[in-house]
């Protein structure tokens, strides 16, 4: 039933300018499952075998500004509620997932990891 | 002395007087792709600070860019490589190669940087307020505008 609902929601989603929810929908569709915000939050702060976690630069609170762990350059908040520019441009989103997943996990992120992360970020108040 | 010679002398002394200041100015030419892609993670380092060989070597390996993945799509990579090539180096930068003849990738390892910073002890760069010799803005507040002049330097505690 949930899958049917999901498919219906996806089918009804217009393909205009990208919104954070469009990205969530896209990753959920690829993963075949709904994003889990709790899992996304754990993924965000955890290290994945490397030196950095997502939160090394973005801080553990995605609604506040971060700093690049190496260069110290300020980074605007990642959560859409705090920064309306986030997750509105496919090329940018793809580029940063490619780079940052490689830095943090030494591989690409899976669709379900991205869905979890989006669910976590969209859920920020 | 003819008046032309006099004018020339005046002109020359004005040039000589302004040289030391000019030497530490590195105006970064405007380039939207360079600004967006390079300056999103760090200061837009002036292209003039490395020679063309160094920039070429750097732009050929962006997936391992000082320990991070800075990869770009090919169109943007080429656009930035061309921009850096066109604005690279110059006489005051010299050739930026190491002792074995390999292109230097770190501005902080170039002969000019080392000479200009010989009064700064390595411990200074370790300060939490500075973090790294590559953090130009920590001491050169107007580095983003290409201003590295002596009078603008303030080394934080």
Tab-separated table of C-alpha atoms in Angstrom, chain B:
chain	number	residue	atom	x	y	z
B	1	UNK	CA	68.529	68.630	-19.724
B	2	UNK	CA	65.724	68.727	-22.216
B	3	UNK	CA	62.190	68.926	-21.010
B	4	UNK	CA	61.478	65.463	-22.443
B	5	UNK	CA	64.297	63.979	-20.337
B	6	UNK	CA	62.962	65.789	-17.277
B	7	UNK	CA	59.513	64.395	-17.864
B	8	UNK	CA	60.960	60.960	-18.307
B	9	UNK	CA	62.866	61.244	-15.008
B	10	UNK	CA	59.759	62.335	-13.135
B	11	UNK	CA	57.821	59.487	-14.692
B	12	UNK	CA	60.527	56.964	-13.800
B	13	UNK	CA	60.689	58.071	-10.170
B	14	UNK	CA	56.924	57.828	-9.851
B	15	UNK	CA	57.086	54.293	-11.251
B	16	UNK	CA	59.967	53.371	-8.916
B	17	UNK	CA	58.135	54.788	-5.900
B	18	UNK	CA	55.012	52.809	-6.625
B	19	UNK	CA	56.791	49.534	-7.417
B	20	UNK	CA	57.031	47.991	-3.919
B	21	UNK	CA	53.293	48.407	-3.397
B	22	UNK	CA	52.446	47.101	-6.867
B	23	UNK	CA	54.628	44.056	-6.231
B	24	UNK	CA	52.221	42.779	-3.592
B	25	UNK	CA	49.047	43.334	-5.523
B	26	UNK	CA	47.583	40.364	-7.347
B	27	UNK	CA	44.315	41.474	-8.882
B	28	UNK	CA	42.318	38.344	-9.681
B	29	UNK	CA	40.687	38.702	-13.090
B	30	UNK	CA	36.928	38.204	-13.009
B	31	UNK	CA	35.830	34.776	-14.139
B	32	UNK	CA	32.452	33.381	-13.044
B	33	UNK	CA	33.422	29.696	-13.375
B	34	UNK	CA	36.683	30.162	-11.483
B	35	UNK	CA	34.868	32.112	-8.771
B	36	UNK	CA	32.108	29.598	-8.369
B	37	UNK	CA	34.137	26.422	-8.522
B	38	UNK	CA	37.418	27.352	-6.841
B	39	UNK	CA	36.319	30.000	-4.386
B	40	UNK	CA	33.507	27.859	-2.986
B	41	UNK	CA	36.044	25.931	-0.884
B	42	UNK	CA	38.927	28.343	-0.493
B	43	UNK	CA	40.131	31.813	-1.321
B	44	UNK	CA	40.361	32.505	-5.051
B	45	UNK	CA	44.140	32.227	-5.110
B	46	UNK	CA	45.546	34.608	-7.712
B	47	UNK	CA	46.458	32.766	-10.927
B	48	UNK	CA	49.634	34.870	-11.040
B	49	UNK	CA	51.045	33.019	-8.018
B	50	UNK	CA	51.907	29.844	-9.943
B	51	UNK	CA	53.275	29.341	-13.410
B	52	UNK	CA	51.298	27.700	-16.197
B	53	UNK	CA	52.962	24.279	-15.708
B	54	UNK	CA	51.837	24.167	-12.094
B	55	UNK	CA	48.244	25.069	-12.938
B	56	UNK	CA	48.184	22.518	-15.738
B	57	UNK	CA	49.369	19.768	-13.376
B	58	UNK	CA	46.774	20.796	-10.811
B	59	UNK	CA	43.875	20.936	-13.233
B	60	UNK	CA	44.792	17.491	-14.563
B	61	UNK	CA	44.169	15.831	-11.212
B	62	UNK	CA	41.215	17.370	-9.418
B	63	UNK	CA	39.908	14.134	-7.926
B	64	UNK	CA	42.852	14.229	-5.516
B	65	UNK	CA	43.078	17.943	-4.848
B	66	UNK	CA	45.170	18.255	-1.666
B	67	UNK	CA	43.353	15.296	-0.166
B	68	UNK	CA	39.828	16.142	-1.307
B	69	UNK	CA	37.747	15.404	-4.363
B	70	UNK	CA	37.355	18.653	-6.310
B	71	UNK	CA	36.341	16.997	-9.579
B	72	UNK	CA	34.441	19.024	-12.176
B	73	UNK	CA	32.576	18.293	-15.352
B	74	UNK	CA	34.915	18.469	-18.333
B	75	UNK	CA	33.499	21.700	-19.760
B	76	UNK	CA	34.075	23.625	-16.539
B	77	UNK	CA	37.435	22.006	-15.923
B	78	UNK	CA	38.683	23.127	-19.339
B	79	UNK	CA	37.238	26.628	-18.852
B	80	UNK	CA	39.145	27.058	-15.591
B	81	UNK	CA	42.327	25.483	-16.967
B	82	UNK	CA	42.251	27.966	-19.864
B	83	UNK	CA	41.649	30.884	-17.512
B	84	UNK	CA	44.556	29.865	-15.263
B	85	UNK	CA	46.826	29.300	-18.229
B	86	UNK	CA	46.025	32.743	-19.636
B	87	UNK	CA	46.684	34.517	-16.332
B	88	UNK	CA	49.448	32.372	-14.875
B	89	UNK	CA	52.809	33.363	-13.521
B	90	UNK	CA	54.842	36.174	-14.857
B	91	UNK	CA	58.223	37.619	-14.151
B	92	UNK	CA	57.854	38.112	-10.397
B	93	UNK	CA	56.497	34.593	-9.919
B	94	UNK	CA	59.287	32.919	-11.838
B	95	UNK	CA	59.183	29.219	-12.578
B	96	UNK	CA	57.376	27.263	-9.889
B	97	UNK	CA	59.094	23.879	-9.918
B	98	UNK	CA	60.640	21.803	-7.143
B	99	UNK	CA	64.260	20.617	-6.891
B	100	UNK	CA	63.529	17.604	-9.095
B	101	UNK	CA	61.933	19.738	-11.798
B	102	UNK	CA	58.322	18.776	-10.993
B	103	UNK	CA	55.713	21.580	-11.021
B	104	UNK	CA	54.926	22.865	-7.527
B	105	UNK	CA	51.241	22.719	-6.652
B	106	UNK	CA	51.360	24.615	-3.387
B	107	UNK	CA	51.811	28.380	-3.595
B	108	UNK	CA	53.254	28.180	-0.076
B	109	UNK	CA	56.182	26.143	-1.407
B	110	UNK	CA	57.183	28.606	-4.088
B	111	UNK	CA	60.422	30.506	-3.739
B	112	UNK	CA	58.608	33.838	-3.694
B	113	UNK	CA	56.189	32.838	-0.924
B	114	UNK	CA	58.996	31.476	1.242
B	115	UNK	CA	61.100	34.606	0.779
B	116	UNK	CA	58.176	36.909	1.516
B	117	UNK	CA	57.276	34.999	4.697
B	118	UNK	CA	60.751	34.323	6.099
B	119	UNK	CA	59.991	36.437	9.196
B	120	UNK	CA	56.965	34.311	10.070
B	121	UNK	CA	57.851	31.347	12.278
B	122	UNK	CA	56.165	27.983	11.543
B	123	UNK	CA	54.439	28.099	14.960
B	124	UNK	CA	52.444	31.151	13.859
B	125	UNK	CA	50.698	29.105	11.153
B	126	UNK	CA	49.629	26.546	13.787
B	127	UNK	CA	47.500	29.080	15.658
B	128	UNK	CA	43.789	28.254	15.758
B	129	UNK	CA	43.086	31.653	14.204
B	130	UNK	CA	45.292	30.841	11.201
B	131	UNK	CA	45.387	27.035	10.823
B	132	UNK	CA	47.529	26.894	7.692
B	133	UNK	CA	49.929	29.004	5.627
B	134	UNK	CA	47.395	28.642	2.796
B	135	UNK	CA	44.843	30.657	4.785
B	136	UNK	CA	45.956	33.989	3.282
B	137	UNK	CA	42.949	35.899	4.570
B	138	UNK	CA	43.886	35.194	8.205
B	139	UNK	CA	46.658	37.826	7.973
B	140	UNK	CA	45.973	39.570	4.648
B	141	UNK	CA	42.420	40.720	5.323
B	142	UNK	CA	41.939	41.966	1.771
B	143	UNK	CA	43.472	38.949	0.061
B	144	UNK	CA	40.225	38.249	-1.784
B	145	UNK	CA	40.669	41.604	-3.516
B	146	UNK	CA	44.238	40.697	-4.453
B	147	UNK	CA	45.760	42.944	-1.789
B	148	UNK	CA	48.806	41.372	-0.098
B	149	UNK	CA	50.547	44.634	0.709
B	150	UNK	CA	52.697	45.023	3.803
B	151	UNK	CA	50.562	47.772	5.351
B	152	UNK	CA	47.441	45.594	5.295
B	153	UNK	CA	49.012	42.725	7.240
B	154	UNK	CA	47.699	41.922	10.704
B	155	UNK	CA	48.814	38.625	12.207
B	156	UNK	CA	46.096	37.359	14.604
B	157	UNK	CA	46.993	36.026	18.062
